[in-house]
Amino acid sequence: MLSSFFVHFCDLINSGDLEEAADFTAKLIELKPDYADVWYWKGVVYEKLLNYDDAISAYKEFIIYSDEPKAHMGLARCYYLTDQFSLGNIEHEYR
């Protein structure tokens, strides 16, 4: 199931259908909310859509399930792009 998800997801991203990709990740999260990578990809899609608040939320969920550096980088990037990047903000996130 997950490999077919990734193929379909990549097809949506490559075709530029970001809204559909966002909907697709939401549907998969309903089925398997603890699958960390879906939260990461949801963050990526929302970041590409310039919806940084939802991207931040998705990256935070990803961090709950996985401590991969890519989530922290995505979160920091979104904070930076929304002028929320400060040492105080980052310290608060990791307490």
mmCIF file of N, CA and C in Angstrom:
data_model
loop_
_atom_site.group_PDB
_atom_site.id
_atom_site.type_symbol
_atom_site.label_atom_id
_atom_site.label_comp_id
_atom_site.label_asym_id
_atom_site.label_seq_id
_atom_site.Cartn_x
_atom_site.Cartn_y
_atom_site.Cartn_z
ATOM 1 N N MET A 1 0.811 -1.194 0.000
ATOM 2 C CA MET A 1 0.000 0.000 0.000
ATOM 3 C C MET A 1 0.859 1.265 0.000
ATOM 4 N N LEU A 2 1.876 1.299 0.863
ATOM 5 C CA LEU A 2 2.663 2.517 0.998
ATOM 6 C C LEU A 2 3.506 2.806 -0.233
ATOM 7 N N SER A 3 3.989 1.760 -0.904
ATOM 8 C CA SER A 3 4.772 2.015 -2.111
ATOM 9 C C SER A 3 3.880 2.569 -3.216
ATOM 10 N N SER A 4 2.651 2.082 -3.323
ATOM 11 C CA SER A 4 1.740 2.622 -4.333
ATOM 12 C C SER A 4 1.341 4.053 -3.975
ATOM 13 N N PHE A 5 1.234 4.331 -2.662
ATOM 14 C CA PHE A 5 0.975 5.709 -2.224
ATOM 15 C C PHE A 5 2.066 6.625 -2.737
ATOM 16 N N PHE A 6 3.312 6.226 -2.528
ATOM 17 C CA PHE A 6 4.421 7.093 -2.885
ATOM 18 C C PHE A 6 4.465 7.334 -4.393
ATOM 19 N N VAL A 7 4.191 6.311 -5.175
ATOM 20 C CA VAL A 7 4.179 6.464 -6.639
ATOM 21 C C VAL A 7 3.093 7.462 -7.044
ATOM 22 N N HIS A 8 1.890 7.266 -6.496
ATOM 23 C CA HIS A 8 0.788 8.174 -6.823
ATOM 24 C C HIS A 8 1.098 9.593 -6.353
ATOM 25 N N PHE A 9 1.630 9.715 -5.159
ATOM 26 C CA PHE A 9 1.983 11.014 -4.612
ATOM 27 C C PHE A 9 3.009 11.714 -5.524
ATOM 28 N N CYS A 10 4.040 10.995 -5.934
ATOM 29 C CA CYS A 10 5.060 11.571 -6.827
ATOM 30 C C CYS A 10 4.448 12.006 -8.152
ATOM 31 N N ASP A 11 3.517 11.203 -8.676
ATOM 32 C CA ASP A 11 2.829 11.582 -9.912
ATOM 33 C C ASP A 11 2.081 12.904 -9.742
ATOM 34 N N LEU A 12 1.409 13.060 -8.598
ATOM 35 C CA LEU A 12 0.679 14.301 -8.339
ATOM 36 C C LEU A 12 1.642 15.485 -8.239
ATOM 37 N N ILE A 13 2.733 15.300 -7.533
ATOM 38 C CA ILE A 13 3.720 16.378 -7.381
ATOM 39 C C ILE A 13 4.330 16.733 -8.740
ATOM 40 N N ASN A 14 4.733 15.725 -9.491
ATOM 41 C CA ASN A 14 5.370 15.969 -10.785
ATOM 42 C C ASN A 14 4.426 16.631 -11.791
ATOM 43 N N SER A 15 3.129 16.352 -11.668
ATOM 44 C CA SER A 15 2.166 16.978 -12.571
ATOM 45 C C SER A 15 1.775 18.375 -12.099
ATOM 46 N N GLY A 16 2.258 18.763 -10.909
ATOM 47 C CA GLY A 16 1.969 20.087 -10.389
ATOM 48 C C GLY A 16 0.635 20.196 -9.671
ATOM 49 N N ASP A 17 -0.002 19.067 -9.423
ATOM 50 C CA ASP A 17 -1.306 19.062 -8.764
ATOM 51 C C ASP A 17 -1.117 19.022 -7.245
ATOM 52 N N LEU A 18 -0.652 20.133 -6.709
ATOM 53 C CA LEU A 18 -0.306 20.196 -5.289
ATOM 54 C C LEU A 18 -1.530 20.122 -4.385
ATOM 55 N N GLU A 19 -2.635 20.722 -4.804
ATOM 56 C CA GLU A 19 -3.855 20.650 -3.996
ATOM 57 C C GLU A 19 -4.320 19.206 -3.850
ATOM 58 N N GLU A 20 -4.287 18.469 -4.946
ATOM 59 C CA GLU A 20 -4.672 17.054 -4.896
ATOM 60 C C GLU A 20 -3.680 16.257 -4.054
ATOM 61 N N ALA A 21 -2.400 16.601 -4.141
ATOM 62 C CA ALA A 21 -1.390 15.926 -3.321
ATOM 63 C C ALA A 21 -1.655 16.176 -1.843
ATOM 64 N N ALA A 22 -2.045 17.394 -1.494
ATOM 65 C CA ALA A 22 -2.369 17.716 -0.101
ATOM 66 C C ALA A 22 -3.588 16.914 0.358
ATOM 67 N N ASP A 23 -4.611 16.836 -0.490
ATOM 68 C CA ASP A 23 -5.800 16.045 -0.160
ATOM 69 C C ASP A 23 -5.451 14.574 0.002
ATOM 70 N N PHE A 24 -4.571 14.099 -0.848
ATOM 71 C CA PHE A 24 -4.170 12.686 -0.810
ATOM 72 C C PHE A 24 -3.438 12.362 0.495
ATOM 73 N N THR A 25 -2.550 13.259 0.927
ATOM 74 C CA THR A 25 -1.857 12.998 2.191
ATOM 75 C C THR A 25 -2.847 13.020 3.359
ATOM 76 N N ALA A 26 -3.831 13.915 3.302
ATOM 77 C CA ALA A 26 -4.842 13.970 4.374
ATOM 78 C C ALA A 26 -5.632 12.660 4.439
ATOM 79 N N LYS A 27 -5.966 12.103 3.294
ATOM 80 C CA LYS A 27 -6.701 10.830 3.265
ATOM 81 C C LYS A 27 -5.856 9.696 3.834
ATOM 82 N N LEU A 28 -4.585 9.682 3.501
ATOM 83 C CA LEU A 28 -3.727 8.625 4.013
ATOM 84 C C LEU A 28 -3.517 8.770 5.518
ATOM 85 N N ILE A 29 -3.437 9.991 5.996
ATOM 86 C CA ILE A 29 -3.290 10.219 7.437
ATOM 87 C C ILE A 29 -4.517 9.697 8.184
ATOM 88 N N GLU A 30 -5.686 9.826 7.572
ATOM 89 C CA GLU A 30 -6.896 9.266 8.188
ATOM 90 C C GLU A 30 -6.766 7.758 8.354
ATOM 91 N N LEU A 31 -6.146 7.107 7.368
ATOM 92 C CA LEU A 31 -5.995 5.650 7.405
ATOM 93 C C LEU A 31 -4.866 5.204 8.330
ATOM 94 N N LYS A 32 -3.781 5.979 8.353
ATOM 95 C CA LYS A 32 -2.601 5.579 9.119
ATOM 96 C C LYS A 32 -1.943 6.817 9.720
ATOM 97 N N PRO A 33 -2.543 7.352 10.794
ATOM 98 C CA PRO A 33 -2.051 8.622 11.345
ATOM 99 C C PRO A 33 -0.649 8.574 11.943
ATOM 100 N N ASP A 34 -0.137 7.392 12.242
ATOM 101 C CA ASP A 34 1.195 7.307 12.837
ATOM 102 C C ASP A 34 2.292 7.034 11.803
ATOM 103 N N TYR A 35 1.960 7.100 10.516
ATOM 104 C CA TYR A 35 2.972 6.898 9.477
ATOM 105 C C TYR A 35 3.733 8.216 9.277
ATOM 106 N N ALA A 36 4.915 8.278 9.839
ATOM 107 C CA ALA A 36 5.687 9.518 9.921
ATOM 108 C C ALA A 36 5.923 10.185 8.572
ATOM 109 N N ASP A 37 6.310 9.412 7.577
ATOM 110 C CA ASP A 37 6.679 10.017 6.294
ATOM 111 C C ASP A 37 5.536 10.775 5.643
ATOM 112 N N VAL A 38 4.309 10.373 5.875
ATOM 113 C CA VAL A 38 3.176 11.093 5.290
ATOM 114 C C VAL A 38 3.091 12.498 5.876
ATOM 115 N N TRP A 39 3.367 12.620 7.161
ATOM 116 C CA TRP A 39 3.375 13.945 7.775
ATOM 117 C C TRP A 39 4.470 14.820 7.159
ATOM 118 N N TYR A 40 5.623 14.218 6.897
ATOM 119 C CA TYR A 40 6.705 14.979 6.265
ATOM 120 C C TYR A 40 6.276 15.467 4.887
ATOM 121 N N TRP A 41 5.740 14.568 4.083
ATOM 122 C CA TRP A 41 5.357 14.945 2.726
ATOM 123 C C TRP A 41 4.205 15.935 2.718
ATOM 124 N N LYS A 42 3.325 15.833 3.703
ATOM 125 C CA LYS A 42 2.268 16.837 3.834
ATOM 126 C C LYS A 42 2.894 18.210 4.090
ATOM 127 N N GLY A 43 3.911 18.259 4.941
ATOM 128 C CA GLY A 43 4.616 19.519 5.180
ATOM 129 C C GLY A 43 5.257 20.062 3.916
ATOM 130 N N VAL A 44 5.864 19.194 3.144
ATOM 131 C CA VAL A 44 6.505 19.609 1.889
ATOM 132 C C VAL A 44 5.475 20.205 0.936
ATOM 133 N N VAL A 45 4.336 19.540 0.800
ATOM 134 C CA VAL A 45 3.300 20.025 -0.117
ATOM 135 C C VAL A 45 2.783 21.393 0.336
ATOM 136 N N TYR A 46 2.482 21.512 1.621
ATOM 137 C CA TYR A 46 1.979 22.799 2.096
ATOM 138 C C TYR A 46 3.034 23.888 1.975
ATOM 139 N N GLU A 47 4.276 23.530 2.142
ATOM 140 C CA GLU A 47 5.345 24.516 1.954
ATOM 141 C C GLU A 47 5.383 24.975 0.504
ATOM 142 N N LYS A 48 5.240 24.041 -0.427
ATOM 143 C CA LYS A 48 5.223 24.401 -1.853
ATOM 144 C C LYS A 48 4.011 25.263 -2.198
ATOM 145 N N LEU A 49 2.903 25.047 -1.465
ATOM 146 C CA LEU A 49 1.702 25.855 -1.669
ATOM 147 C C LEU A 49 1.779 27.202 -0.946
ATOM 148 N N LEU A 50 2.895 27.451 -0.267
ATOM 149 C CA LEU A 50 3.123 28.663 0.521
ATOM 150 C C LEU A 50 2.151 28.770 1.700
ATOM 151 N N ASN A 51 1.653 27.636 2.131
ATOM 152 C CA ASN A 51 0.777 27.567 3.304
ATOM 153 C C ASN A 51 1.661 27.134 4.476
ATOM 154 N N TYR A 52 2.402 28.089 4.990
ATOM 155 C CA TYR A 52 3.435 27.780 5.968
ATOM 156 C C TYR A 52 2.882 27.339 7.322
ATOM 157 N N ASP A 53 1.725 27.853 7.717
ATOM 158 C CA ASP A 53 1.162 27.438 8.999
ATOM 159 C C ASP A 53 0.828 25.950 8.998
ATOM 160 N N ASP A 54 0.210 25.476 7.918
ATOM 161 C CA ASP A 54 -0.098 24.044 7.829
ATOM 162 C C ASP A 54 1.170 23.215 7.649
ATOM 163 N N ALA A 55 2.152 23.767 6.952
ATOM 164 C CA ALA A 55 3.429 23.060 6.802
ATOM 165 C C ALA A 55 4.103 22.901 8.160
ATOM 166 N N ILE A 56 4.083 23.955 8.957
ATOM 167 C CA ILE A 56 4.681 23.898 10.296
ATOM 168 C C ILE A 56 3.976 22.837 11.136
ATOM 169 N N SER A 57 2.655 22.822 11.075
ATOM 170 C CA SER A 57 1.898 21.810 11.832
ATOM 171 C C SER A 57 2.258 20.397 11.403
ATOM 172 N N ALA A 58 2.375 20.193 10.097
ATOM 173 C CA ALA A 58 2.716 18.860 9.585
ATOM 174 C C ALA A 58 4.132 18.452 9.999
ATOM 175 N N TYR A 59 5.082 19.372 9.899
ATOM 176 C CA TYR A 59 6.454 19.054 10.314
ATOM 177 C C TYR A 59 6.515 18.736 11.807
ATOM 178 N N LYS A 60 5.731 19.454 12.609
ATOM 179 C CA LYS A 60 5.703 19.162 14.048
ATOM 180 C C LYS A 60 5.163 17.757 14.309
ATOM 181 N N GLU A 61 4.155 17.354 13.560
ATOM 182 C CA GLU A 61 3.624 15.991 13.699
ATOM 183 C C GLU A 61 4.681 14.969 13.294
ATOM 184 N N PHE A 62 5.394 15.258 12.221
ATOM 185 C CA PHE A 62 6.449 14.350 11.770
ATOM 186 C C PHE A 62 7.490 14.155 12.873
ATOM 187 N N ILE A 63 7.845 15.234 13.544
ATOM 188 C CA ILE A 63 8.849 15.173 14.610
ATOM 189 C C ILE A 63 8.371 14.298 15.764
ATOM 190 N N ILE A 64 7.071 14.250 15.989
ATOM 191 C CA ILE A 64 6.534 13.373 17.039
ATOM 192 C C ILE A 64 6.863 11.916 16.736
ATOM 193 N N TYR A 65 6.785 11.532 15.472
ATOM 194 C CA TYR A 65 6.970 10.132 15.073
ATOM 195 C C TYR A 65 8.382 9.798 14.619
ATOM 196 N N SER A 66 9.167 10.810 14.274
ATOM 197 C CA SER A 66 10.509 10.565 13.752
ATOM 198 C C SER A 66 11.410 11.740 14.102
ATOM 199 N N ASP A 67 12.646 11.454 14.387
ATOM 200 C CA ASP A 67 13.606 12.510 14.714
ATOM 201 C C ASP A 67 14.570 12.767 13.557
ATOM 202 N N GLU A 68 14.105 12.549 12.338
ATOM 203 C CA GLU A 68 14.962 12.780 11.177
ATOM 204 C C GLU A 68 15.243 14.274 11.008
ATOM 205 N N PRO A 69 16.453 14.623 10.681
ATOM 206 C CA PRO A 69 16.818 16.037 10.537
ATOM 207 C C PRO A 69 15.998 16.791 9.504
ATOM 208 N N LYS A 70 15.486 16.106 8.481
ATOM 209 C CA LYS A 70 14.753 16.812 7.427
ATOM 210 C C LYS A 70 13.514 17.529 7.971
ATOM 211 N N ALA A 71 12.889 16.997 9.000
ATOM 212 C CA ALA A 71 11.725 17.665 9.575
ATOM 213 C C ALA A 71 12.133 18.945 10.287
ATOM 214 N N HIS A 72 13.228 18.883 11.014
ATOM 215 C CA HIS A 72 13.718 20.067 11.718
ATOM 216 C C HIS A 72 14.134 21.140 10.710
ATOM 217 N N MET A 73 14.712 20.724 9.600
ATOM 218 C CA MET A 73 15.114 21.670 8.564
ATOM 219 C C MET A 73 13.876 22.308 7.931
ATOM 220 N N GLY A 74 12.856 21.496 7.647
ATOM 221 C CA GLY A 74 11.620 22.035 7.084
ATOM 222 C C GLY A 74 10.952 23.011 8.027
ATOM 223 N N LEU A 75 10.917 22.654 9.296
ATOM 224 C CA LEU A 75 10.319 23.517 10.307
ATOM 225 C C LEU A 75 11.087 24.839 10.396
ATOM 226 N N ALA A 76 12.393 24.773 10.461
ATOM 227 C CA ALA A 76 13.210 25.991 10.527
ATOM 228 C C ALA A 76 13.023 26.846 9.273
ATOM 229 N N ARG A 77 12.953 26.208 8.111
ATOM 230 C CA ARG A 77 12.767 26.939 6.852
ATOM 231 C C ARG A 77 11.426 27.700 6.877
ATOM 232 N N CYS A 78 10.372 27.036 7.326
ATOM 233 C CA CYS A 78 9.058 27.686 7.390
ATOM 234 C C CYS A 78 9.055 28.827 8.396
ATOM 235 N N TYR A 79 9.711 28.617 9.537
ATOM 236 C CA TYR A 79 9.818 29.709 10.508
ATOM 237 C C TYR A 79 10.566 30.900 9.902
ATOM 238 N N TYR A 80 11.634 30.611 9.186
ATOM 239 C CA TYR A 80 12.412 31.675 8.565
ATOM 240 C C TYR A 80 11.576 32.432 7.529
ATOM 241 N N LEU A 81 10.853 31.691 6.695
ATOM 242 C CA LEU A 81 10.070 32.308 5.620
ATOM 243 C C LEU A 81 8.883 33.113 6.141
ATOM 244 N N THR A 82 8.482 32.857 7.367
ATOM 245 C CA THR A 82 7.365 33.607 7.953
ATOM 246 C C THR A 82 7.845 34.573 9.036
ATOM 247 N N ASP A 83 9.125 34.854 9.057
ATOM 248 C CA ASP A 83 9.724 35.773 10.031
ATOM 249 C C ASP A 83 9.455 35.353 11.470
ATOM 250 N N GLN A 84 9.333 34.054 11.706
ATOM 251 C CA GLN A 84 9.145 33.538 13.057
ATOM 252 C C GLN A 84 10.413 32.891 13.595
ATOM 253 N N PHE A 85 11.479 32.960 12.812
ATOM 254 C CA PHE A 85 12.719 32.290 13.196
ATOM 255 C C PHE A 85 13.465 33.133 14.208
ATOM 256 N N SER A 86 13.531 32.626 15.413
ATOM 257 C CA SER A 86 14.324 33.278 16.443
ATOM 258 C C SER A 86 14.814 32.194 17.385
ATOM 259 N N LEU A 87 15.866 32.474 18.070
ATOM 260 C CA LEU A 87 16.416 31.496 19.003
ATOM 261 C C LEU A 87 15.379 31.145 20.070
ATOM 262 N N GLY A 88 14.634 32.129 20.528
ATOM 263 C CA GLY A 88 13.609 31.871 21.528
ATOM 264 C C GLY A 88 12.537 30.931 21.015
ATOM 265 N N ASN A 89 12.138 31.087 19.773
ATOM 266 C CA ASN A 89 11.117 30.228 19.180
ATOM 267 C C ASN A 89 11.637 28.804 19.054
ATOM 268 N N ILE A 90 12.842 28.659 18.592
ATOM 269 C CA ILE A 90 13.424 27.330 18.419
ATOM 270 C C ILE A 90 13.644 26.662 19.776
ATOM 271 N N GLU A 91 14.114 27.416 20.758
ATOM 272 C CA GLU A 91 14.291 26.830 22.089
ATOM 273 C C GLU A 91 12.974 26.352 22.653
ATOM 274 N N HIS A 92 11.910 27.104 22.422
ATOM 275 C CA HIS A 92 10.581 26.705 22.896
ATOM 276 C C HIS A 92 10.137 25.396 22.250
ATOM 277 N N GLU A 93 10.415 25.229 20.974
ATOM 278 C CA GLU A 93 10.003 24.033 20.246
ATOM 279 C C GLU A 93 10.646 22.768 20.779
ATOM 280 N N TYR A 94 11.846 22.859 21.281
ATOM 281 C CA TYR A 94 12.599 21.658 21.653
ATOM 282 C C TYR A 94 12.756 21.489 23.160
ATOM 283 N N ARG A 95 11.861 22.025 23.923
ATOM 284 C CA ARG A 95 11.886 21.818 25.380
ATOM 285 C C ARG A 95 11.034 20.639 25.747
#
